[in-house]
Short mmCIF file of C-alpha atoms in Angstrom, two decimals:
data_model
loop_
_atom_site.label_atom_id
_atom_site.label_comp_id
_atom_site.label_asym_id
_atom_site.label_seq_id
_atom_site.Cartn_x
_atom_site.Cartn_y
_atom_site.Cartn_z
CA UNK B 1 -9.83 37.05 -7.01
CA UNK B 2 -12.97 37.50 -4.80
CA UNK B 3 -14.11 36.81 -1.34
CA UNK B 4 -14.20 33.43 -1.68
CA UNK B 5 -11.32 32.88 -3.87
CA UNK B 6 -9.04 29.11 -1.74
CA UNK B 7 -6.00 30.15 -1.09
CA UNK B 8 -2.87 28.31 0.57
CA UNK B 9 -1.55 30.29 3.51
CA UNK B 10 1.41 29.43 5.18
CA UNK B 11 1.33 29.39 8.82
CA UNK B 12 4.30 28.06 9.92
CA UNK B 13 7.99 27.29 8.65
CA UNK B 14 11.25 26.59 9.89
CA UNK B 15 14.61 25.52 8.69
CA UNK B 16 18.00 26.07 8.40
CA UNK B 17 18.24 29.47 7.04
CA UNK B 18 17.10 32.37 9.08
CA UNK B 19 14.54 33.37 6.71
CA UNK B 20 12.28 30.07 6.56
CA UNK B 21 12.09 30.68 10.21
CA UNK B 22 9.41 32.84 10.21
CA UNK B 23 6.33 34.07 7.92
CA UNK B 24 7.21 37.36 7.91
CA UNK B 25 10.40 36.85 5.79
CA UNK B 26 8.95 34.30 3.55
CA UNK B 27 9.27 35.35 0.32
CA UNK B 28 6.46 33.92 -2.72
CA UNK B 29 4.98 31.81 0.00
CA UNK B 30 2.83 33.63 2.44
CA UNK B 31 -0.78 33.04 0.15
CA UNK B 32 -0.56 31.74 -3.06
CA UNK B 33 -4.52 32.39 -4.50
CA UNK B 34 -6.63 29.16 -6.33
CA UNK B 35 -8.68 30.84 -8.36
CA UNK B 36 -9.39 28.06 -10.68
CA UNK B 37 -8.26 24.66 -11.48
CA UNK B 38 -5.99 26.14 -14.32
CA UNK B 39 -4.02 27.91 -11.54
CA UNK B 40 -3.56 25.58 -9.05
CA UNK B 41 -1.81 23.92 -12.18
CA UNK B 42 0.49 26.23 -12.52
CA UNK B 43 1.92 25.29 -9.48
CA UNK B 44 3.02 21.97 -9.71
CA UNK B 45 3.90 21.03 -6.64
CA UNK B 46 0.43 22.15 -5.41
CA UNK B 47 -1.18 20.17 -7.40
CA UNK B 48 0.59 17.19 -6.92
CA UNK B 49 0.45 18.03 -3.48
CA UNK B 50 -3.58 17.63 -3.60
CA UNK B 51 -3.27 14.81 -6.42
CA UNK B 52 -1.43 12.83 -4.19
CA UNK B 53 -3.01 12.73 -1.22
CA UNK B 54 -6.09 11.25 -2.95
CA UNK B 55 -8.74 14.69 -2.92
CA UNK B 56 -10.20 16.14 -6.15
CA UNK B 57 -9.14 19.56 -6.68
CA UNK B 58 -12.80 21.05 -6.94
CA UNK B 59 -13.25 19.76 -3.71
CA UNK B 60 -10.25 22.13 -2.43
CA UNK B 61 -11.42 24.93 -4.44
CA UNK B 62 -14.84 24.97 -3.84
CA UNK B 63 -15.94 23.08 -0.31
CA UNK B 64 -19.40 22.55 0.91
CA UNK B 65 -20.54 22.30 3.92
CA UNK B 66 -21.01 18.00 3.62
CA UNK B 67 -17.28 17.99 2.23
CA UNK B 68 -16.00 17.91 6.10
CA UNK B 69 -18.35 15.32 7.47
CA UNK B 70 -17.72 12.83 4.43
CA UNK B 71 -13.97 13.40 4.35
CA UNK B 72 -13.15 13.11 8.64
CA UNK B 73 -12.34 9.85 9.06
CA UNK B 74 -10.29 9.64 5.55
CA UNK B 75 -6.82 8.88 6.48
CA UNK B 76 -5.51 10.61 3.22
CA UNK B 77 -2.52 9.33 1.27
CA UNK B 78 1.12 10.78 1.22
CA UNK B 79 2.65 13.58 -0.68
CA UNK B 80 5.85 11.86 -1.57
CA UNK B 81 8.34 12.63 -4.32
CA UNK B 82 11.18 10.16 -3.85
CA UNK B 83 13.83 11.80 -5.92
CA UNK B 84 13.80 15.83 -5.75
CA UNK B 85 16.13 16.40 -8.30
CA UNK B 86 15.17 17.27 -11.53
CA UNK B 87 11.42 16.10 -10.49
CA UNK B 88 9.12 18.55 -12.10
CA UNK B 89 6.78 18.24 -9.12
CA UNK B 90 9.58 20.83 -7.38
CA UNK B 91 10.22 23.47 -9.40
CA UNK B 92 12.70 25.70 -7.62
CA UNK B 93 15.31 23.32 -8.82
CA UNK B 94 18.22 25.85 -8.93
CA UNK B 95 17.51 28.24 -6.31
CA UNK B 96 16.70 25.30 -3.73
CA UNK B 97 17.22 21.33 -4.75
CA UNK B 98 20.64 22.06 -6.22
CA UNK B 99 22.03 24.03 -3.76
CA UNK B 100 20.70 22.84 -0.18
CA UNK B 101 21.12 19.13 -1.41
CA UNK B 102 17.25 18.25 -1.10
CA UNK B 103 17.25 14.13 -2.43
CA UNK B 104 13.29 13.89 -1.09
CA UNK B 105 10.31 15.62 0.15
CA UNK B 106 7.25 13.97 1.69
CA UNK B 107 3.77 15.63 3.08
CA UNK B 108 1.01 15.06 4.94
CA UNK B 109 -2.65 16.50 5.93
CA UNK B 110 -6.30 16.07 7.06
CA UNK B 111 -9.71 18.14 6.68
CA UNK B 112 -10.48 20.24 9.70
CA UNK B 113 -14.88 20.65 10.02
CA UNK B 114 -14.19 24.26 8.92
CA UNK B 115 -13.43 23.14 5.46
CA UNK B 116 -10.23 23.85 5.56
CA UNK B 117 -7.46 21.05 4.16
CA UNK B 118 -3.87 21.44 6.43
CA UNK B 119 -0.37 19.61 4.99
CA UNK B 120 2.79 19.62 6.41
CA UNK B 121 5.51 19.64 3.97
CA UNK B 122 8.94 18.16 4.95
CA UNK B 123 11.90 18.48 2.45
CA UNK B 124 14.67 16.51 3.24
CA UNK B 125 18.77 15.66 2.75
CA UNK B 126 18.07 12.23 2.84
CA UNK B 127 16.34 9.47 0.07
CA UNK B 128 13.30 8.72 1.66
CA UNK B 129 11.63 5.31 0.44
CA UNK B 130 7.35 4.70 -0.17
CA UNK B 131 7.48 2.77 2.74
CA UNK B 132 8.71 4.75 5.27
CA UNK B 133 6.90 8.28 3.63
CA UNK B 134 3.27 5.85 3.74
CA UNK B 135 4.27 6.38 7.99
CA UNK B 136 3.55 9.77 8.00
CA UNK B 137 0.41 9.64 6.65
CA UNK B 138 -0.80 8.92 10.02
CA UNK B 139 1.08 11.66 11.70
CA UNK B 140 -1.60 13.86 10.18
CA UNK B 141 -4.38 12.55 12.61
CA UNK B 142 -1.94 13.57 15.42
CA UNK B 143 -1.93 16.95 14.02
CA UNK B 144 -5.47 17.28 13.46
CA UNK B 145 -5.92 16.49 16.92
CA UNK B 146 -3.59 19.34 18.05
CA UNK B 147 -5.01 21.50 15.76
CA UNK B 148 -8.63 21.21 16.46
CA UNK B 149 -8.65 23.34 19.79
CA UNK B 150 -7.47 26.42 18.01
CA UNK B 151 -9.65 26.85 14.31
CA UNK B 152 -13.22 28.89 14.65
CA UNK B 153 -13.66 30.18 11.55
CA UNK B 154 -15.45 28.17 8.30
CA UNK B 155 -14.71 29.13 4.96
CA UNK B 156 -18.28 27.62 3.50
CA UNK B 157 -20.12 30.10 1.91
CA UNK B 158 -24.06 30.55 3.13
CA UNK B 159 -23.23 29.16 6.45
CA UNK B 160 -22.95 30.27 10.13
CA UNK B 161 -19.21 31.26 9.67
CA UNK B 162 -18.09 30.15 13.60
CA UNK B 163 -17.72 26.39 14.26
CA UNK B 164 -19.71 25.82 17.98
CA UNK B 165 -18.08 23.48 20.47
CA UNK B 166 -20.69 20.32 19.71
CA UNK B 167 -19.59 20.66 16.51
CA UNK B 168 -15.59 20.63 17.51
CA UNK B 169 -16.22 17.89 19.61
CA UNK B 170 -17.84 15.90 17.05
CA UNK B 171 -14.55 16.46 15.23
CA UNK B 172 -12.31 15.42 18.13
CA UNK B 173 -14.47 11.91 18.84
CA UNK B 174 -13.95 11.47 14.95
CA UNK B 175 -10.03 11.88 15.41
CA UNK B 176 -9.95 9.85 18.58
CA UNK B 177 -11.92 6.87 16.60
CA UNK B 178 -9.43 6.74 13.52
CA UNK B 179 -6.06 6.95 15.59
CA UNK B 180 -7.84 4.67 17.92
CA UNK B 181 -8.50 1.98 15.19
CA UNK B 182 -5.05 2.72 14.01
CA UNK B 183 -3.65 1.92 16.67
CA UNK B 184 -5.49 -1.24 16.66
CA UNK B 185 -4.63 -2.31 13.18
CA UNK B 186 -0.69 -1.33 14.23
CA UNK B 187 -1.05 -3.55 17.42
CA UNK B 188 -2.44 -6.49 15.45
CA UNK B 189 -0.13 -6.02 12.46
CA UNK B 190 2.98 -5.78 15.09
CA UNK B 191 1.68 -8.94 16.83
CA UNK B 192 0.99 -11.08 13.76
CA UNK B 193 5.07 -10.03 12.60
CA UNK B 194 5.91 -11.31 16.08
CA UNK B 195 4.24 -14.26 15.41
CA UNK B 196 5.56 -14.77 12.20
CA UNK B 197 9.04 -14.23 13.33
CA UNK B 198 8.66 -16.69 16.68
CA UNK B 199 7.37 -19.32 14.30
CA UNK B 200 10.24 -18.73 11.42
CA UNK B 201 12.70 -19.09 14.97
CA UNK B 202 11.10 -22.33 15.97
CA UNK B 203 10.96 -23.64 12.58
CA UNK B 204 15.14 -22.98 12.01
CA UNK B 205 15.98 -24.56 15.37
CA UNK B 206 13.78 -27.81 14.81
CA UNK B 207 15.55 -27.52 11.85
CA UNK B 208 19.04 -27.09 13.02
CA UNK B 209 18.03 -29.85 15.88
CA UNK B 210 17.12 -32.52 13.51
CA UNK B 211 21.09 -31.98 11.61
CA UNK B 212 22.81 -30.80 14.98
CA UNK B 213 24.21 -34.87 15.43
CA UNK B 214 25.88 -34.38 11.63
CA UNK B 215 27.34 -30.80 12.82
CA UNK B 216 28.54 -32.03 16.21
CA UNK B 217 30.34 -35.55 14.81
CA UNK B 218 32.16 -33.87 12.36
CA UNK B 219 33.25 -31.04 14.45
CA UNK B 220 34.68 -33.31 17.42
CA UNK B 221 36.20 -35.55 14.40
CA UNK B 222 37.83 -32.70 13.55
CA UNK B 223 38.95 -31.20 17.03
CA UNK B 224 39.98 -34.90 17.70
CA UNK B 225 42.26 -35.23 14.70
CA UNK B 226 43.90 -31.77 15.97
CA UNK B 227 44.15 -33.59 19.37
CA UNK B 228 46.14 -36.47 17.87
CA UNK B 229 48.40 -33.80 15.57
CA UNK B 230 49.54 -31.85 18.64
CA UNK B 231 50.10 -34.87 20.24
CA UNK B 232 52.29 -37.08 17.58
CA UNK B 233 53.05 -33.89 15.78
CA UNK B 234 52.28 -36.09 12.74
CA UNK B 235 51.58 -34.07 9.76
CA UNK B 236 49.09 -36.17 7.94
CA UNK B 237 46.65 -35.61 11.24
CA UNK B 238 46.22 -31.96 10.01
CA UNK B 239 44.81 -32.79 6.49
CA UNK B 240 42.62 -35.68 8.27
CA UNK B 241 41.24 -32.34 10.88
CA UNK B 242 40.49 -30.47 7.68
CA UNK B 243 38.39 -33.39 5.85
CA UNK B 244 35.05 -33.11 8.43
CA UNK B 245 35.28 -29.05 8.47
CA UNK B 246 35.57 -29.80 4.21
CA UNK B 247 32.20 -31.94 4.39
CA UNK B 248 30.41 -29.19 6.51
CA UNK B 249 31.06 -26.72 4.69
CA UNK B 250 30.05 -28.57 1.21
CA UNK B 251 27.49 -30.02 3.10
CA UNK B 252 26.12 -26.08 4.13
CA UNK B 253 26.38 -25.18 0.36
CA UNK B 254 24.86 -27.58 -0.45
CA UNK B 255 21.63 -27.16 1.53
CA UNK B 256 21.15 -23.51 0.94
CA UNK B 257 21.28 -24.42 -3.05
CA UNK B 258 18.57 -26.61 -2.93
CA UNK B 259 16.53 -24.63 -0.28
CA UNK B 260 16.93 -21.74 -3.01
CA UNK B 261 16.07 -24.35 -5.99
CA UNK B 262 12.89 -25.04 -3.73
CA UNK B 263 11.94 -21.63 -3.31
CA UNK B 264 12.48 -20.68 -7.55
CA UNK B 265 10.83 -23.54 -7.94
CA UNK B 266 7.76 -22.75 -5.25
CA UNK B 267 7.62 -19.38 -6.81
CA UNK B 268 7.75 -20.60 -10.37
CA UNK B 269 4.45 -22.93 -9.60
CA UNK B 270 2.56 -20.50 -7.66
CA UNK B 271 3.29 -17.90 -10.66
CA UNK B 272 1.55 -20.43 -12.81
CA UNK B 273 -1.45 -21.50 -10.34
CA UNK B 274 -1.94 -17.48 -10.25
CA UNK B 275 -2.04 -17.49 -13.95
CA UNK B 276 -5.08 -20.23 -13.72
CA UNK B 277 -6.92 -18.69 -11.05
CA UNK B 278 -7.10 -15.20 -12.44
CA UNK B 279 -7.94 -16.54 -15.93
CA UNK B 280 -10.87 -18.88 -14.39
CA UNK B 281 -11.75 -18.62 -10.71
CA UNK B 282 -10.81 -15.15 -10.48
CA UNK B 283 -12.03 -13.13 -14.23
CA UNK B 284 -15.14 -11.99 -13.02
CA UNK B 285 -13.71 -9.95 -10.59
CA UNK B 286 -11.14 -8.19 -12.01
CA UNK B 287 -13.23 -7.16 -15.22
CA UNK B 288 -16.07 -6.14 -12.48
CA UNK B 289 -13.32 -4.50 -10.75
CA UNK B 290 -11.72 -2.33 -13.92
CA UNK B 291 -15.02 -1.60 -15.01
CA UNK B 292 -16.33 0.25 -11.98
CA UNK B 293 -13.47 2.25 -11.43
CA UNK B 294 -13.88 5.94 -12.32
CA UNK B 295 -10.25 6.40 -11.77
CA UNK B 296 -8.10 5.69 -12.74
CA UNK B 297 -9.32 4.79 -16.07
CA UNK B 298 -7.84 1.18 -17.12
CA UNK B 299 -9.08 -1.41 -19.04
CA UNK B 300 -7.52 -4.46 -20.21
CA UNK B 301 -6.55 -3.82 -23.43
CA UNK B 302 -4.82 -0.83 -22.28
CA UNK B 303 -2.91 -2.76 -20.17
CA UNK B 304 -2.11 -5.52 -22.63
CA UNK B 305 -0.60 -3.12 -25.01
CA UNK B 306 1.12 -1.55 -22.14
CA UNK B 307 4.52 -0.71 -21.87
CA UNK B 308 6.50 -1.83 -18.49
CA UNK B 309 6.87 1.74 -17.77
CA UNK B 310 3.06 2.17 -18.26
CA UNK B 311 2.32 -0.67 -16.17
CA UNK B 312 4.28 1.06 -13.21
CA UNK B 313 2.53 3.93 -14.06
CA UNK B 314 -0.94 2.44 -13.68
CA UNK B 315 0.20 0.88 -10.61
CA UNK B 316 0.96 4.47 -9.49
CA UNK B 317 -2.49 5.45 -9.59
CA UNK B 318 -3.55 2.79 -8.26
CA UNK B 319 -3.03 3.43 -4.95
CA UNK B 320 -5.77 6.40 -5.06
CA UNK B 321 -9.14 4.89 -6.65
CA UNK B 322 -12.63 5.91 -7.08
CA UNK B 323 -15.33 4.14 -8.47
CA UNK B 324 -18.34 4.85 -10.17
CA UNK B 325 -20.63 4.94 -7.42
CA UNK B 326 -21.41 2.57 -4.22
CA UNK B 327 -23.24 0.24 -6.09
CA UNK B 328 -20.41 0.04 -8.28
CA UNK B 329 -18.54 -0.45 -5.45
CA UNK B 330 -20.76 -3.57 -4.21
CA UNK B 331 -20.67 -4.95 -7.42
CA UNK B 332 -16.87 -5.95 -6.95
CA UNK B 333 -17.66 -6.86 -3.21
CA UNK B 334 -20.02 -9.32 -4.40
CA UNK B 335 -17.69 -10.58 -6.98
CA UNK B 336 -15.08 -11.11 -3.99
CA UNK B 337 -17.79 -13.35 -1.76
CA UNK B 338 -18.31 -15.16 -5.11
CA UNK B 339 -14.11 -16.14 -4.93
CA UNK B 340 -14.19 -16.87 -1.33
CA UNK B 341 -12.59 -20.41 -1.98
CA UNK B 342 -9.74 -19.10 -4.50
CA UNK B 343 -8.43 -16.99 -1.24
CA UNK B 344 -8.69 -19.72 1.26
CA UNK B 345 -6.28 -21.80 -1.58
CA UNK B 346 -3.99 -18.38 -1.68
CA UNK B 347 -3.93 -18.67 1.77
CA UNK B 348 -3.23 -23.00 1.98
CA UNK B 349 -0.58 -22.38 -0.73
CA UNK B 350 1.01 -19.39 1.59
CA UNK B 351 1.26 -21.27 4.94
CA UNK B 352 2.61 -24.15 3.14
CA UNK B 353 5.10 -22.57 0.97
CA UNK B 354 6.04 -20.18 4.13
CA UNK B 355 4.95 -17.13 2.69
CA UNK B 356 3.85 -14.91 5.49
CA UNK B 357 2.85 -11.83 3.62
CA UNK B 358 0.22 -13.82 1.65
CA UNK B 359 -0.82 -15.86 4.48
CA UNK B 360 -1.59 -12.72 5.90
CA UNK B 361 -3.17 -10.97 3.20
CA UNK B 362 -5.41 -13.91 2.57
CA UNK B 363 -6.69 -13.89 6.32
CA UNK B 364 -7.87 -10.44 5.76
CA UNK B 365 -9.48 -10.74 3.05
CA UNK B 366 -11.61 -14.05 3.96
CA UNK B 367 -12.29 -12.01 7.28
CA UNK B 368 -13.67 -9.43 5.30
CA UNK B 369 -15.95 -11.67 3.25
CA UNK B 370 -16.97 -13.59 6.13
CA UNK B 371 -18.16 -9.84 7.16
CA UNK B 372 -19.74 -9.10 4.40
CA UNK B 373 -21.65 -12.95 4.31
CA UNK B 374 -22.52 -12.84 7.93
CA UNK B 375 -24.44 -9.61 6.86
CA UNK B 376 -26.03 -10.69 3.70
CA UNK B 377 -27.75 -13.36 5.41
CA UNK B 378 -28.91 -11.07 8.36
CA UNK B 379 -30.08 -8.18 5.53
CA UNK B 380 -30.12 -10.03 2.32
CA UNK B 381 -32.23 -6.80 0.84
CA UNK B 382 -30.12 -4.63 2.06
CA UNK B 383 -26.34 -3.88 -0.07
CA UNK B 384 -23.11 -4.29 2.16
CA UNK B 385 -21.76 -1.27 1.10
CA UNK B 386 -24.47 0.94 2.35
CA UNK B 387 -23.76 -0.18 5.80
CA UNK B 388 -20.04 0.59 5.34
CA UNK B 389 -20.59 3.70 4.41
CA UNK B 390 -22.10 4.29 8.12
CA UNK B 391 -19.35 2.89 9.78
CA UNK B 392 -15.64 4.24 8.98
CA UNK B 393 -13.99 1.43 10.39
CA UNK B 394 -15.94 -1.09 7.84
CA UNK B 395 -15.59 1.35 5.12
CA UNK B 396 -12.26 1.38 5.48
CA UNK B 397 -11.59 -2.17 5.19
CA UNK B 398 -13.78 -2.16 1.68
CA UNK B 399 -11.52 0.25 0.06
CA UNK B 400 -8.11 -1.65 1.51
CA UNK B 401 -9.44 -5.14 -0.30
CA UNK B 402 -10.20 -3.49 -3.55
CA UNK B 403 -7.21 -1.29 -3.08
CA UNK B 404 -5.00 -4.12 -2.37
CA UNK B 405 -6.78 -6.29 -4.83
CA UNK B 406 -6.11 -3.51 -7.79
CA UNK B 407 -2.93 -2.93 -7.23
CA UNK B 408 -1.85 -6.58 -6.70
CA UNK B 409 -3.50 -7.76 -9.82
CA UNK B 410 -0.96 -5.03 -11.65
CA UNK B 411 1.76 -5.96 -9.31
CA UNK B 412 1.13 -9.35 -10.98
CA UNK B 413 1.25 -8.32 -15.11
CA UNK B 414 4.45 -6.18 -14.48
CA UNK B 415 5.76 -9.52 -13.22
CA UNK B 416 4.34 -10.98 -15.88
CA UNK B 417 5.34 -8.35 -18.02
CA UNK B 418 9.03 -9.08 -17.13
CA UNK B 419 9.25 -12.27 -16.54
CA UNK B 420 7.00 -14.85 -18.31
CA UNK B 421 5.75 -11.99 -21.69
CA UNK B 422 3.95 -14.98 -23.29
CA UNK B 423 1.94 -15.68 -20.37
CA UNK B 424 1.09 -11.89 -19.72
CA UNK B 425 -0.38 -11.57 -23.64
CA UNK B 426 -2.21 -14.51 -23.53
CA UNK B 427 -3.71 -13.97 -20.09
CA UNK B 428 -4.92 -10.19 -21.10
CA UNK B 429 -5.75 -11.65 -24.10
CA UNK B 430 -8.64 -14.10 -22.47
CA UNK B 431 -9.66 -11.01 -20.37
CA UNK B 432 -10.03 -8.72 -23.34
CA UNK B 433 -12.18 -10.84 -24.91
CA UNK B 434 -13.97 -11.87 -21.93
CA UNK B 435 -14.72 -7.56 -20.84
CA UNK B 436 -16.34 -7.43 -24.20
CA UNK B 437 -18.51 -10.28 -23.25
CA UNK B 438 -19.58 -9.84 -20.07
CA UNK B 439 -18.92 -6.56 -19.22
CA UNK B 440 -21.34 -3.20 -20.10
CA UNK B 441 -19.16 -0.13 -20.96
CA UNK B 442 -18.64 2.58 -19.05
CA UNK B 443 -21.35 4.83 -20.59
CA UNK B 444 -24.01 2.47 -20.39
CA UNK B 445 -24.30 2.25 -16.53
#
């Protein structure tokens, strides 16, 4: 251990024994030294810890001064580990887990401009789904923010060793900007389910309007039949009541049968137009996409032989990808101009079959492209991603398409996988063959 050995320090706890209440009584905790990447293995939930929230562990054990700059407005992933017992990513199974009933635990953190990386780390009594842990990855900008006033000190080695106030301030603006554009993208996300919700309301009561004369008739047929029973007290006028509420009822079966035939049936077609877009309209771009990734390391083959756990498990790490380089990275951008009318027939197919989610999805994406065309033809020289990389905002939208884009093409063979098998193998099939084709390997870019 030297000078400039990483080390995690703890530097603040609380919970429900006396103890983890403050440092002082922390016991194993207080530093735990990195010396190398071997050792940060040995602690497993450390390493997850940084696996998870999408930064390379050199980059933790040995920051340079750039590290900061390139990594403040990253909105890093989640530390999440659903199920805390027996998960290996907790070790202190019997001395903790067991016997304080911990079911999840979930963290969070940012890169502060002295180089240092903070998490919060929340274990917890209850289950705690992806969905609601991927909300606290934004929590971490709110921390940064409250943070930021009291750090000094940088931990890069050869450099002035006391962060100046221009310098802090540049890190605040940076802060502001990403929870600002959060904000943005919650306001417009919230406003689009609001819209989607007002139109599904509309749609049900036109709906219910257009039947309402069948509900009403056989309703007062019914209450008049009553009307006549408990006025001739003649028994047959009770089975004649019961006849219209019979028919509305069947009538109410009925209907929601065949609206869930429709959907099976909506689903069942658009599973198969899927299957003929990605083999035709769409191969180009998913080889291209494979290809460039640096990680996680997938290629089609691997995923036709695949197991359904290993296809979960490649959906997994998914949701953290790096590619071989930006151009690389333009490579599949330019792949997803070339398929601009495949995602305008997603989206037709969406808005007529109701699907909001994909209507949505499909939006952003032909926004995006429209982006990236409208600056094409303004810098045709010039490669889109280079001017992403200068703007956060823009960047960040290139890494959510192919993000979303990688991890719904493998939503997509584990449906496959489980659903329709011959379809899967003879769909990987055509792209195996095809990435031999077309495709350079990975050593000779």
């Amino acid at each position: 251990m030297t000078n400039t050995t990483s080390c995690i320090v703890l530097l603040a706890t609380v919970g429900v024994q006396p103890e983890w209440n403050s440092i002082k009584l922390s016991k194993g905790h207080r530093v735990i030294p990195l010396v190398d990447k071997q050792t940060a293995e040995q602690h497993p939930m450390i390493a997850q810890l940084v696996y998870q929230l999408g930064i390379d562990i050199d980059k933790v054990l040995h920051p340079r001064p750039t590290l900061e700059t390139e990594l403040e407005s990253k909105i890093f992933n989640v530390f999440h580990v659903p199920e805390a017992l027996g998960s290996p990513h907790i070790p202190a199974q019997d001395e903790f887990v067991v016997p304080f009933g911990i079911k999840s635990a979930l963290g969070f953190g940012s890169m502060l401009p002295t180089g240092n990386l903070f998490t919060v780390v929340i274990f917890l009594k209850t289950r705690v789904s992806r969905n609601t842990a991927e909300m606290f990855k934004y929590l971490a900008l709110n921390t940064r923010m409250a943070v930021l006033p009291f750090i000094s000190k940088k931990i890069y080695v050869n450099e002035k060793t006391v962060l100046d106030e221009t310098e802090r301030l540049k890190a605040i603006i940076a802060t502001q900007t990403s929870l600002l554009s959060v904000y943005k993208k919650t306001a417009v996300n919230q406003s689009r389910r609001l819209e989607s919700f007002s139109l599904k309301l509309k749609l049900s009561l036109a709906k219910f309007t257009k039947k309402a004369w069948l509900y009403i008739s056989l309703i007062t047929a019914s209450a008049f039949s009553l009307y006549l029973f408990y006025a001739t007290h003649i028994e047959f006028m009770l089975h004649v009541a019961a006849i219209p509420l019979e028919i509305l009822l069947g009538a109410l079966l009925i209907e929601r049968l065949l609206e869930r035939k429709e959907k099976a049936e909506k689903f069942n077609q658009l599973m198969y137009i899927k299957s003929y877009l990605y083999r035709s309209e769409m191969r180009n771009l998913f080889i291209t996409n494979f290809s460039s990734l640096k990680f996680p390391v997938i290629n089609m083959s691997e995923i036709k032989n695949a197991s359904l756990e290993e296809l979960k498990n490649m959906r997994i790490d998914a949701e953290r990808l790096e590619y071989f380089s930006l151009d690389a990275m333009e490579l599949v951008i330019q792949e997803y101009v070339s398929a601009y009318h495949v995602f305008r027939d997603f989206m037709e197919r969406g808005s007529t079959y109701g699907m909001d989610t994909l209507f949505q999805d499909m939006i952003y994406i032909l926004h995006f492209i429209q982006d990236v065309k409208l600056f094409k033809q303004a810098n045709p020289d010039k490669p889109f991603i280079y001017e992403a990389q200068e703007h956060p905002f823009l960047m960040e939208k290139v890494r959510k398409v192919l993000g979303d884009g990688t991890q719904k093409f493998l939503d997509y063979m584990i449906e496959l996988k489980e659903k329709k098998p011959d379809l899967f193998y003879d769909l990987l099939t055509d792209y195996e063959l095809s990435s031999r084709r077309i495709i350079p390997t990975r050593h000779e870019r």
